[in-house]
Coordinates of C-alpha atoms and ligand atoms in Angstrom, one line a residue:
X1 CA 36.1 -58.8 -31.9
X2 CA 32.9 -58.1 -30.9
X3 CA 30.0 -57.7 -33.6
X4 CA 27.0 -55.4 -33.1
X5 CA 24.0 -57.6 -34.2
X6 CA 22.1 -54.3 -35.3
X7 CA 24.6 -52.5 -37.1
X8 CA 27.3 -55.6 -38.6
X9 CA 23.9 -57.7 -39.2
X10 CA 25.2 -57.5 -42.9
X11 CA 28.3 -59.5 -42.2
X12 CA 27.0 -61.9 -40.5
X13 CA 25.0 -63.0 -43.3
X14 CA 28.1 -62.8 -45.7
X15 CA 30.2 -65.1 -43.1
X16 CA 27.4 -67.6 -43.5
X17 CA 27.1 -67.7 -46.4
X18 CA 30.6 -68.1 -47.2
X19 CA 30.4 -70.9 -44.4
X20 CA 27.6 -72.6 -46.3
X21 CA 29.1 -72.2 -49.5
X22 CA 32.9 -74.3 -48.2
X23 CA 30.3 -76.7 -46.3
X24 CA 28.1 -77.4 -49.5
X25 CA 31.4 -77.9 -51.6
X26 CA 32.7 -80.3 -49.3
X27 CA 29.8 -82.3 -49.3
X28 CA 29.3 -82.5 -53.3
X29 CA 33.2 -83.6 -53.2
X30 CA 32.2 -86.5 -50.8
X31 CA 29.0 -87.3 -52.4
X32 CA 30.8 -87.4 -55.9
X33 CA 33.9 -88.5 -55.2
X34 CA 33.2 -91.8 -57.3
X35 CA 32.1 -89.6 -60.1
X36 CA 34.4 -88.6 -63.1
X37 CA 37.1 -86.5 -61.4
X38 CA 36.7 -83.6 -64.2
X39 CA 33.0 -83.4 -63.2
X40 CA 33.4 -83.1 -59.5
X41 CA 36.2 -80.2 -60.4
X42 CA 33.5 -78.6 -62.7
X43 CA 31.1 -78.7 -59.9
X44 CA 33.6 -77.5 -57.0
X45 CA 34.6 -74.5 -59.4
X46 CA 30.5 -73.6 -60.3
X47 CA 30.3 -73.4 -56.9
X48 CA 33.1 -71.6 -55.9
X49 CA 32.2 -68.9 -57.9
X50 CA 29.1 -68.5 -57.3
X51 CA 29.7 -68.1 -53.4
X52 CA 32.4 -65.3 -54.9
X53 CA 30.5 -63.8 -56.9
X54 CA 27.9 -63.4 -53.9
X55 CA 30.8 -62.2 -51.4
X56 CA 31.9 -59.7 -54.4
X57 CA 28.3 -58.5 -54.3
X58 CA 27.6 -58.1 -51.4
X59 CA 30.7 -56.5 -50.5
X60 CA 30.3 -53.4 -53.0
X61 CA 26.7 -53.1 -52.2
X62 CA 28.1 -52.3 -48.8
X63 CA 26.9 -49.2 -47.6
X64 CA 28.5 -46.6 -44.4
X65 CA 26.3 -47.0 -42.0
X66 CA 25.8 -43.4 -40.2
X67 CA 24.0 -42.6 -37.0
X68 CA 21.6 -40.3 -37.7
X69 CA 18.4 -38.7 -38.5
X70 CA 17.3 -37.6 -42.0
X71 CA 15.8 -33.9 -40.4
X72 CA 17.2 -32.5 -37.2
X73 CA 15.3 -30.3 -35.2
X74 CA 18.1 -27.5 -33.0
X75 CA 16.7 -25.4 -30.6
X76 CA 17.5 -21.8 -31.5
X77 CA 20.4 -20.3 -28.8
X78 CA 21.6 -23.8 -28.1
X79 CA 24.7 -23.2 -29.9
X80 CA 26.7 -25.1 -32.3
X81 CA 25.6 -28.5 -32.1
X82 CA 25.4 -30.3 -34.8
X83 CA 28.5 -33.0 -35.1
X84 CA 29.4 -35.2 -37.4
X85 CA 27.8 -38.4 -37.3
X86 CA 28.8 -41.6 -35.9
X87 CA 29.9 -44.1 -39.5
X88 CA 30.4 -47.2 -39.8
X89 CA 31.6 -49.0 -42.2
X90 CA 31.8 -53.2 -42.4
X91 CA 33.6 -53.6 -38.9
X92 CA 35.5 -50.1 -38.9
X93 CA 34.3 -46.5 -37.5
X94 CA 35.6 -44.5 -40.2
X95 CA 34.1 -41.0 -38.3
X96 CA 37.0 -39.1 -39.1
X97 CA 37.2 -39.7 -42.8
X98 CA 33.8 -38.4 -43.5
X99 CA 33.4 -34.7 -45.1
X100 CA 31.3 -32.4 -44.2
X101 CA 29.9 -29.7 -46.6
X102 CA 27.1 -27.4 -46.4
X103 CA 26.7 -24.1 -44.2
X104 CA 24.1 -23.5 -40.9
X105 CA 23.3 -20.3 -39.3
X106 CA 22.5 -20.9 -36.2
X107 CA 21.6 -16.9 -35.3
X108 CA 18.8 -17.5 -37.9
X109 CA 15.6 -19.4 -38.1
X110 CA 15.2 -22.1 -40.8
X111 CA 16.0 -25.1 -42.7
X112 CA 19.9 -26.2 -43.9
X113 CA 21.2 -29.4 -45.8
X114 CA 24.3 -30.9 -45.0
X115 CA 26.0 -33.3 -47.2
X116 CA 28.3 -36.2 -45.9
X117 CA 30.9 -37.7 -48.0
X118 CA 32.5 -40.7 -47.0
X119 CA 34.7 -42.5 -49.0
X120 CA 34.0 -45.9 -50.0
X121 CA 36.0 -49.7 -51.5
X122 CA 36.5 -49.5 -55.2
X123 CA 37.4 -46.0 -54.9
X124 CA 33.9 -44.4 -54.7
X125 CA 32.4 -42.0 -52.8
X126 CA 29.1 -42.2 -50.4
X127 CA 26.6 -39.2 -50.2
X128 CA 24.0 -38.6 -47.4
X129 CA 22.2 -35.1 -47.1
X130 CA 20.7 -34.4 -43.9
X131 CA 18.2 -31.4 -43.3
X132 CA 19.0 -28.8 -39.8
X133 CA 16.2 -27.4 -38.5
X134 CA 16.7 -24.3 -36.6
X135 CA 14.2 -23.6 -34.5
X136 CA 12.3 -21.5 -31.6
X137 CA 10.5 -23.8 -29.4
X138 CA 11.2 -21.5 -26.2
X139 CA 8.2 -19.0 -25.1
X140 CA 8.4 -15.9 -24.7
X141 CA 9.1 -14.2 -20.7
X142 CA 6.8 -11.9 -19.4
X143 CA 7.7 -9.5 -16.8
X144 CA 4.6 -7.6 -15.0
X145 CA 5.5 -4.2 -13.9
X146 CA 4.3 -3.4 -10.7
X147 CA 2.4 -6.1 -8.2
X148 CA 1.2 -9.1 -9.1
X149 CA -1.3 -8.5 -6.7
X150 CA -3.0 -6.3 -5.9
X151 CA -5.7 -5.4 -3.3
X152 CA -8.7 -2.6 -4.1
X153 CA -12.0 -1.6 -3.3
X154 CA -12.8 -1.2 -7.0
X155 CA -11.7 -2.3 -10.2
X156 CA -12.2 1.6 -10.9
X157 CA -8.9 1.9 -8.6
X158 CA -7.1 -0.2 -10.9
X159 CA -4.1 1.8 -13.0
X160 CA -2.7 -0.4 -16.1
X161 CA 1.1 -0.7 -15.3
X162 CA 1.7 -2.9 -18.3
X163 CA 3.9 -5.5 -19.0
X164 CA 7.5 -6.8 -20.9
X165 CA 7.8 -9.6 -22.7
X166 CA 11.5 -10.7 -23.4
X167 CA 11.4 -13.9 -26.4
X168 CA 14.8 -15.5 -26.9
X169 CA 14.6 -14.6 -30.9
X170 CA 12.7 -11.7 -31.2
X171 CA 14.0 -9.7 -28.2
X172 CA 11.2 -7.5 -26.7
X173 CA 7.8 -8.1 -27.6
X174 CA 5.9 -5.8 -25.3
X175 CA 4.2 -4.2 -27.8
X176 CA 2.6 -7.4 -29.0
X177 CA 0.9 -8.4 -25.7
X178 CA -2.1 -8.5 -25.6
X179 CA -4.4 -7.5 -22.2
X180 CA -7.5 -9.0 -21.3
X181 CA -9.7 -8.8 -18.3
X182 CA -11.3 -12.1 -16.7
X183 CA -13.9 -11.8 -13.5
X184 CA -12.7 -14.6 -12.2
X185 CA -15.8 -14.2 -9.0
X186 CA -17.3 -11.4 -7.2
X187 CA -14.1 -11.0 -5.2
X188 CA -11.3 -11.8 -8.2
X189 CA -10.5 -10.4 -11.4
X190 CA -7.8 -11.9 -13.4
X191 CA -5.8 -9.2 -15.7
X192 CA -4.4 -11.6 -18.4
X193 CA -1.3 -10.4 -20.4
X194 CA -0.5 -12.8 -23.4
X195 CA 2.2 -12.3 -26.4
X196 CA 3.2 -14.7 -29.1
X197 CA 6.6 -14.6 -30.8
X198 CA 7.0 -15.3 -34.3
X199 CA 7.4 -19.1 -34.0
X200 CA 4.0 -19.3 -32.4
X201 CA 5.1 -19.8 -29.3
X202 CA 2.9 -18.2 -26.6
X203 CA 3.1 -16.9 -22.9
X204 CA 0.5 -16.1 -20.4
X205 CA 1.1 -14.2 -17.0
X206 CA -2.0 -13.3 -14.8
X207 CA -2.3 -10.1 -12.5
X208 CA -4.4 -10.7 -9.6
X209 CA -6.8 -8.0 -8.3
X210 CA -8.8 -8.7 -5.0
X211 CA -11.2 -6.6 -4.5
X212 CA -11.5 -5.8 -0.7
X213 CA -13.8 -3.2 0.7
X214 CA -11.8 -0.4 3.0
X215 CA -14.2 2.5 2.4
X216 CA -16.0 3.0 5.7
X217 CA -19.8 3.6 4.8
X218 CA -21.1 7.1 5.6
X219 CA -23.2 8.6 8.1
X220 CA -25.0 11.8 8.0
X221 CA -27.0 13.0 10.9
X222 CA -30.6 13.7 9.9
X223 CA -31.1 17.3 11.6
X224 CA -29.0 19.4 13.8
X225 CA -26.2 18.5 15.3
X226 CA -26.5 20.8 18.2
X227 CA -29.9 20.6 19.7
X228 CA -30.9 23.2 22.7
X229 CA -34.0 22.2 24.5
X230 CA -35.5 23.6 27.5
X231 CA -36.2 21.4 30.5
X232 CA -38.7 18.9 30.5
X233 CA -38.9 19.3 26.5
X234 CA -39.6 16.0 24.6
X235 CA -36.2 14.9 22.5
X236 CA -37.4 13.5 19.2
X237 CA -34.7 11.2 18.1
X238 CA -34.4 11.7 14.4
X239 CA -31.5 9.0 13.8
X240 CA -28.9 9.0 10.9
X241 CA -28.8 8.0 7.6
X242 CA -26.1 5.0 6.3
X243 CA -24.9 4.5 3.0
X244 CA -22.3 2.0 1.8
X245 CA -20.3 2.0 -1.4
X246 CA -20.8 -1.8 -1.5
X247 CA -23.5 -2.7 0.8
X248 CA -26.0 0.1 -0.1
X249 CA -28.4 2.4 2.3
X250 CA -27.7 0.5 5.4
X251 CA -29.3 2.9 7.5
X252 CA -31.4 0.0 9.8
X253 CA -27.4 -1.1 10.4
X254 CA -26.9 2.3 12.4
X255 CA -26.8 2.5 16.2
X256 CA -27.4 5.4 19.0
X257 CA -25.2 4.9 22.1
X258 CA -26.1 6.9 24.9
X259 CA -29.6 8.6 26.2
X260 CA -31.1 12.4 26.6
X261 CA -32.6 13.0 30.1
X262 CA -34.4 16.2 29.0
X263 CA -35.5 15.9 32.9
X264 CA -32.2 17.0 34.0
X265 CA -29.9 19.6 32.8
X266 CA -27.0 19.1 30.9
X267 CA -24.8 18.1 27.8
X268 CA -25.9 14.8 26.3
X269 CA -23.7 13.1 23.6
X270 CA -25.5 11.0 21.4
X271 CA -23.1 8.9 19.6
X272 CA -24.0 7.1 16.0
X273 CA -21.9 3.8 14.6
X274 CA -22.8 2.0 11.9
X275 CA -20.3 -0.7 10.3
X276 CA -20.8 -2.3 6.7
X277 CA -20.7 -6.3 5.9
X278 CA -16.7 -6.1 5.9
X279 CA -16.9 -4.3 9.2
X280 CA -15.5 -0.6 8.2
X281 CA -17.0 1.7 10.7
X282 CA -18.3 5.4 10.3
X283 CA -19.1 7.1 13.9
X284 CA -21.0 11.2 14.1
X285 CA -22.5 12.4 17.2
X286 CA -25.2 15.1 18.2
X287 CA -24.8 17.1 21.3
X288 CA -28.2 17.5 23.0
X289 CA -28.2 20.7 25.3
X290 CA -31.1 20.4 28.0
X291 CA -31.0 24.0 29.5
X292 CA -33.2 25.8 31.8
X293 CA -32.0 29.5 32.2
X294 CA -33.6 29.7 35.6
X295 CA -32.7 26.4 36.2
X296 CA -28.7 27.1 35.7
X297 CA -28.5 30.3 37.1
X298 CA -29.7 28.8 40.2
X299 CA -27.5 26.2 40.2
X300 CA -24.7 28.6 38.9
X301 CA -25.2 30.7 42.0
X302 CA -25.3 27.8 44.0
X303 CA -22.2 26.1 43.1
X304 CA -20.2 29.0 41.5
X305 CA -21.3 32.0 43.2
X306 CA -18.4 34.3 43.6
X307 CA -16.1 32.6 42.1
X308 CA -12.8 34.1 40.1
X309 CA -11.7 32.1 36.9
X310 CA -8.2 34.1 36.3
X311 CA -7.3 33.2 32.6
X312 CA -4.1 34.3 30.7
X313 CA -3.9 34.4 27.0
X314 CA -1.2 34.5 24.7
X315 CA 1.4 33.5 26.8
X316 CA 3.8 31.6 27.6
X317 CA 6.3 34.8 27.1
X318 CA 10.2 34.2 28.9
X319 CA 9.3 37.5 30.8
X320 CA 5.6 37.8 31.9
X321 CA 4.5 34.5 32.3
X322 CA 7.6 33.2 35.0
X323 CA 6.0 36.6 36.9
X324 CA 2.8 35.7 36.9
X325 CA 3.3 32.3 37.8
X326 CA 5.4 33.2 40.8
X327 CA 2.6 36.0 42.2
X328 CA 0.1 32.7 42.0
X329 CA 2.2 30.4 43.9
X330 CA 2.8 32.9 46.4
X331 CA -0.6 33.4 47.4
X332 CA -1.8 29.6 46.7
X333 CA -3.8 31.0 43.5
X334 CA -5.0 28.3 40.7
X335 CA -5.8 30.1 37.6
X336 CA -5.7 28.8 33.7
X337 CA -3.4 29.4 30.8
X338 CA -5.3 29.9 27.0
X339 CA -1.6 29.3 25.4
X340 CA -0.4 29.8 21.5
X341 CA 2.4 27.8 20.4
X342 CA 5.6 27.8 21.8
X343 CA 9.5 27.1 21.3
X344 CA 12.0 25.0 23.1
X345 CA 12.8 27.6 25.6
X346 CA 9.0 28.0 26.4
X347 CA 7.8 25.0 26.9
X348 CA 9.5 25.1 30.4
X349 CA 6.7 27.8 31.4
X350 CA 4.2 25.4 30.4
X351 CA 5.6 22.4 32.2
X352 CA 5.6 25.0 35.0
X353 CA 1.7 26.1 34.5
X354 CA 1.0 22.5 34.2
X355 CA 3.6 21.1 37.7
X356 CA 1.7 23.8 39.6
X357 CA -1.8 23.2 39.0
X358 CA -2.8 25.6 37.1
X359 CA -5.0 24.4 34.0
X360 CA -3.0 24.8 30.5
X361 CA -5.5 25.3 27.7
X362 CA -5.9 25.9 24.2
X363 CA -6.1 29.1 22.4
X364 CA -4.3 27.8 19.4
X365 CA -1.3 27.3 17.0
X366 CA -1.8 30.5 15.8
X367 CA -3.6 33.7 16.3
X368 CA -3.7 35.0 13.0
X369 CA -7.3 35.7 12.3
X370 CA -7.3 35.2 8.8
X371 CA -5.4 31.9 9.0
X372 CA -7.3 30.0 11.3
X373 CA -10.9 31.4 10.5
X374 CA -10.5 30.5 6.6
X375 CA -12.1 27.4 7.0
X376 CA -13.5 24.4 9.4
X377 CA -10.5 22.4 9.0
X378 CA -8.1 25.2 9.2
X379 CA -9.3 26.2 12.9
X380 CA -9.6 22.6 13.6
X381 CA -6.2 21.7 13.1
X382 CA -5.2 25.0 14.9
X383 CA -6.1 23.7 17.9
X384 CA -5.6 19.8 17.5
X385 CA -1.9 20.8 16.0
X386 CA -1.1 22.5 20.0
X387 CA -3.5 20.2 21.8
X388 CA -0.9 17.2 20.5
X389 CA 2.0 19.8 21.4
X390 CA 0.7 20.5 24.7
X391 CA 0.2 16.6 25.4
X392 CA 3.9 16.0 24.4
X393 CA 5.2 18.7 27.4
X394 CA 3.5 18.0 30.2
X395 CA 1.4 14.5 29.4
X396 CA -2.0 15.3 29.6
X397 CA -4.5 16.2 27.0
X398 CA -6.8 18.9 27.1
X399 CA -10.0 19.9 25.7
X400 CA -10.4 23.6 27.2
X401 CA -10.0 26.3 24.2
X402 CA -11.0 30.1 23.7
X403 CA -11.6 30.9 20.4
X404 CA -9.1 33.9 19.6
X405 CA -10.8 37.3 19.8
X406 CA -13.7 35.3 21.4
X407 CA -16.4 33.2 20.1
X408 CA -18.4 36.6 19.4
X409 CA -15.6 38.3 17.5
X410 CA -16.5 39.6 14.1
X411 CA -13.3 39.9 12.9
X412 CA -13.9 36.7 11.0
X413 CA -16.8 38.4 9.1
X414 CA -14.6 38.0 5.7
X415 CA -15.6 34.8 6.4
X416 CA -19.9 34.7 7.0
X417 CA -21.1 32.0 9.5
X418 CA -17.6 30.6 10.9
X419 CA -18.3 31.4 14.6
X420 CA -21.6 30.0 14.2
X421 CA -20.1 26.5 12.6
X422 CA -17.1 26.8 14.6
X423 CA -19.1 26.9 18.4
X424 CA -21.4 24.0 17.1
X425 CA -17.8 21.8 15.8
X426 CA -16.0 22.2 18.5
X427 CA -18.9 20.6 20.9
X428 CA -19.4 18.1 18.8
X429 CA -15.8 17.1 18.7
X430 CA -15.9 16.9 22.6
X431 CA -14.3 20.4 23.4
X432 CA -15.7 23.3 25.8
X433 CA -14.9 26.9 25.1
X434 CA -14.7 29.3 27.4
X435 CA -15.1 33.5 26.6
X436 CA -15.1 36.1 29.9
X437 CA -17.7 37.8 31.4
X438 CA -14.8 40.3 33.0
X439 CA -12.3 42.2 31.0
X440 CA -9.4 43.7 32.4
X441 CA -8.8 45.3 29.3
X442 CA -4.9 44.7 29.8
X443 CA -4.7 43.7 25.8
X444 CA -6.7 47.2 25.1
X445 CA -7.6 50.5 26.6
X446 CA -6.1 49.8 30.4
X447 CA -2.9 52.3 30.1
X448 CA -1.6 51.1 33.5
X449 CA -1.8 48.7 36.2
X450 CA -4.5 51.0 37.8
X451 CA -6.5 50.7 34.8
X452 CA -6.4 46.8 34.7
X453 CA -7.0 46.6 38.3
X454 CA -9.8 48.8 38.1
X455 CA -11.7 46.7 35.3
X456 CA -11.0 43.9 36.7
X457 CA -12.9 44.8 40.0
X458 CA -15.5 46.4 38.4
X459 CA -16.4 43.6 36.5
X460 CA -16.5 40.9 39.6
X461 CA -19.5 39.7 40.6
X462 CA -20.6 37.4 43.9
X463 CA -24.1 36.7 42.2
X464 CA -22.0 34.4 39.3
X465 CA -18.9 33.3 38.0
X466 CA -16.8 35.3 37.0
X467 CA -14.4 34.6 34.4
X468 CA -11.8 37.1 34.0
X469 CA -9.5 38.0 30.6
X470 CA -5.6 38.9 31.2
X471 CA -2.7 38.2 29.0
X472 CA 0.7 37.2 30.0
X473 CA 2.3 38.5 26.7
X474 CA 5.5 40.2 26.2
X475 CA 6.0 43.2 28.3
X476 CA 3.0 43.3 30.1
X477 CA 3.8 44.1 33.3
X478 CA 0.5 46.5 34.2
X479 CA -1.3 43.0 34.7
X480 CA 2.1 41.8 36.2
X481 CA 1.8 44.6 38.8
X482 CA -1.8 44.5 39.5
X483 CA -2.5 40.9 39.8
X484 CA -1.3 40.6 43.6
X485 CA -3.9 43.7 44.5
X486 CA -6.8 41.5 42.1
X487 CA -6.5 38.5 44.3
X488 CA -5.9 40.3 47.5
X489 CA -9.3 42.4 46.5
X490 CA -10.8 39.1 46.5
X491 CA -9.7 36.9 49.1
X492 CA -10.6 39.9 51.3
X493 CA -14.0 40.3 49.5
X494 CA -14.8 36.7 50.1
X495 CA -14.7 35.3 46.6
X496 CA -12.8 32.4 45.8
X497 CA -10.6 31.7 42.9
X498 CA -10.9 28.3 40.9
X499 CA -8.8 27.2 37.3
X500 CA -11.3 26.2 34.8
X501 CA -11.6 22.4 34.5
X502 CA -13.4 20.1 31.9
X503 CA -16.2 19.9 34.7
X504 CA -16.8 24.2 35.0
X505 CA -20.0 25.5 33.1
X506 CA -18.9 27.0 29.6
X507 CA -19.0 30.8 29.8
X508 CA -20.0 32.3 26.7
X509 CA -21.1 35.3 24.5
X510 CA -23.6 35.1 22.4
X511 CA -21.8 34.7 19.0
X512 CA -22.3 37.6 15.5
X513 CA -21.2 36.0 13.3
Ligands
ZN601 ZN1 -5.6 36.1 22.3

């Protein structure tokens, strides 16, 4: 058998002394042997009782030994664990004869006794109480909705999504989080959600926010952005002005790319950047005009003298425009298309303009006045909106337009000033617009092909360029029929005809409103 030292300490000490007690007898009989026999038995029996009496003793004081704590602490959601405890008692495990009495719940916080009975020599009974702690130890989850981080220019930006917080006893907390706000450094701002459950136990969860700067500083011109000055007149650069959500009036930041020769006439496009600490740019530009109205008509008379722009609007149209396009590659004629938007089926007359030579321009999406002369932006997009179209169908982007009705229409007088805005944005943007300076009429008065051809010749001149206004819309066919007896008129009155490119000199009317 095999004795525990810690636990069967006990009887150890009653074998030895039941050892001593035979040894110590034995001795006293051989010590005393030549002593009166009735003494030596009086002495054996003294002693012999004694050591029985000690054995007896000890034996009832005897107690189970159990293997276990006085208080035990469960953890709340661990389940049933709480067993019956290991008992000993002298050399025997008597486990299974101990009783068990007492209730726990484990579903519930708190403190329960548990009583052990175990049965005992001399028919008695052993009691040991022992004290279950149920308890919450675990914290509480927190679950952030949304990101955990997040990137913004401004802690202004920042929307509290909130939190849930889940606890193992209490179920949801949410509404007991708390929220704080923590700058952690210029750049970093902690948004600290914390919730205790009712065992004390608390939970922390951070929200990063990074604050990043994507707002581009602005830029604002400091006087016009269309300046016209005659030739040889100084240009007084009067710069821009910079401001930066973050980085303040950074005007000194801002830089001029490209130079006014007031020396020599022409458009000059003065372009501003300026880019804040993070490097967000912001770009505007100012057209400079240098003009000398002697100066350009000489040149204009020079380089352009008797020359025929033929320009179509309104098209492409299944009908007109194939006509017209054939009468042009008959005789060798370039001439440009101002186009509105078109279907499927059309966009094969504008991969034809485009294959042949001619130039395809922009009149735009629309033609409904009071659409695209509501506002800046609505006339804008007009014309980006086909200028992307016109770059899908035949590859090439253009920055030719004619304003419907003209750049000196007042049609657009419901709206006061648009023209006027509208002929300095579109230069500014990098476009060129083009009116006429010879109407054929064709889209008003002319009844027939005489008529057109008629206006049309009585409008040329040799001392300019002349720009002339036809539609190829549906059913036109008076400009159909006169355009071969236009362009025989003037290859036989020695005028030349030319499509308008990016490099022709704008033709325009003086604008109303
Ligand atoms: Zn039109």
């Amino acid at each position: 058998m095999i004795i525990s030292l810690e636990t069967d300490v006990k009887m150890i000490i009653i074998l030895i002394e039941l050892l001593i007690a035979i040894l110590f007898t034995v001795l006293v009989i051989i010590t005393f042997h030549k002593r009166d026999i009735k003494m030596n038995i009086l002495f054996f029996s003294v002693i012999l009782c004694v050591s029985v009496i000690t054995i007896f003793l000890t034996i009832f004081f005897e107690m189970p030994r159990m293997s276990m704590n006085d208080v035990l602490e469960v953890e709340f959601g661990n389940g049933k664990i709480v067993v019956i405890p290991k008992t000993r008692y002298f050399f025997k495990d008597i486990t299974d004869m101990v009783k068990c009495t007492g209730k726990i719940n484990y579903n519930k916080l708190g403190e329960y006794e548990i009583e052990y009975d175990v049965p005992i020599l001399f028919n008695r009974v052993y009691k040991k109480t022992q004290i279950i702690k149920i308890v919450d130890r675990t914290a509480p989850e927190i679950i952030l909705n949304g990101e955990e981080e997040l990137k913004l220019n401004s802690i202004a930006e920042y929307t509290e999504t909130g939190a849930t917080a889940r606890d193992n006893y209490d179920g949801n907390i949410s509404k007991l989080i708390k929220i704080e706000e923590e700058q952690i450094s210029p750049k970093e701002i902690d948004i600290k959600y914390t919730v205790t459950d009712s065992s004390g136990n608390i939970t922390t969860k951070i929200r990063k926010i990074y604050l990043i700067d994507n707002v581009s500083p602005e830029i604002t011109l400091i006087g016009k952005s269309k300046i016209v000055l005659e030739l040889g007149e100084e240009y007084i650069e009067e710069g821009v002005s910079a401001i930066d959500d973050k980085d303040g009036d950074i005007t000194d930041r801002a830089q001029v790319e490209g130079i006014v020769d007031t020396s020599t006439v022409g458009n000059y496009l003065l372009k501003y950047k300026v880019a804040d600490t993070t490097g967000n740019e912001a770009v505007t530009q100012r057209i400079v005009v240098v003009i000398s109205k002697k100066a350009e008509e000489e040149e204009c008379e020079e380089s352009k003298k008797g020359v025929i722009y033929l320009t179509f609007d309104d098209g492409p149209n299944a009908n007109t425009t194939p006509k017209i396009l054939d009468i042009l590659q008959e005789r060798g004629i370039k001439a440009t298309f101002f186009i509105l938007n078109y279907d499927e089926n059309e966009a094969q007359y504008v991969k034809r303009e485009f294959d042949e030579g001619h130039t395809v321009a922009i009149h735009g999406y629309s033609h409904e006045y009071k659409i695209i002369y509501q506002s800046k932006d609505a006339y804008m997009e007009n014309i980006t909106k086909l200028q992307e179209k016109i770059k899908e169908t035949t590859g090439q982007e253009t920055t030719i337009i004619r304003f419907p009705g003209g750049s000196s229409n007042t049609i657009s007088s419901f709206n006061p000033g648009i023209m006027t805005l509208l002929t300095n944005e579109v230069l500014v943007n990098g476009y060129r617009y083009f009116d006429w300076n010879v109407d054929s009429d064709d889209a008003g008065s002319a009844r027939n092909s005489k008529d057109v051809y008629k206006n049309v010749i009585k409008g040329l001149s040799k001392e300019r360029a002349n720009v002339v206004l036809m539609h190829d819309f549906s059913g036109n066919n008076k400009t159909v029929e006169a355009l071969p007896y236009i362009i025989e008129y003037g290859l036989e009155n020695g005028y030349t005809f030319e499509r308008i490119t990016e490099t022709t000199p704008m033709v325009t009317h003086r604008v109303f409103n």
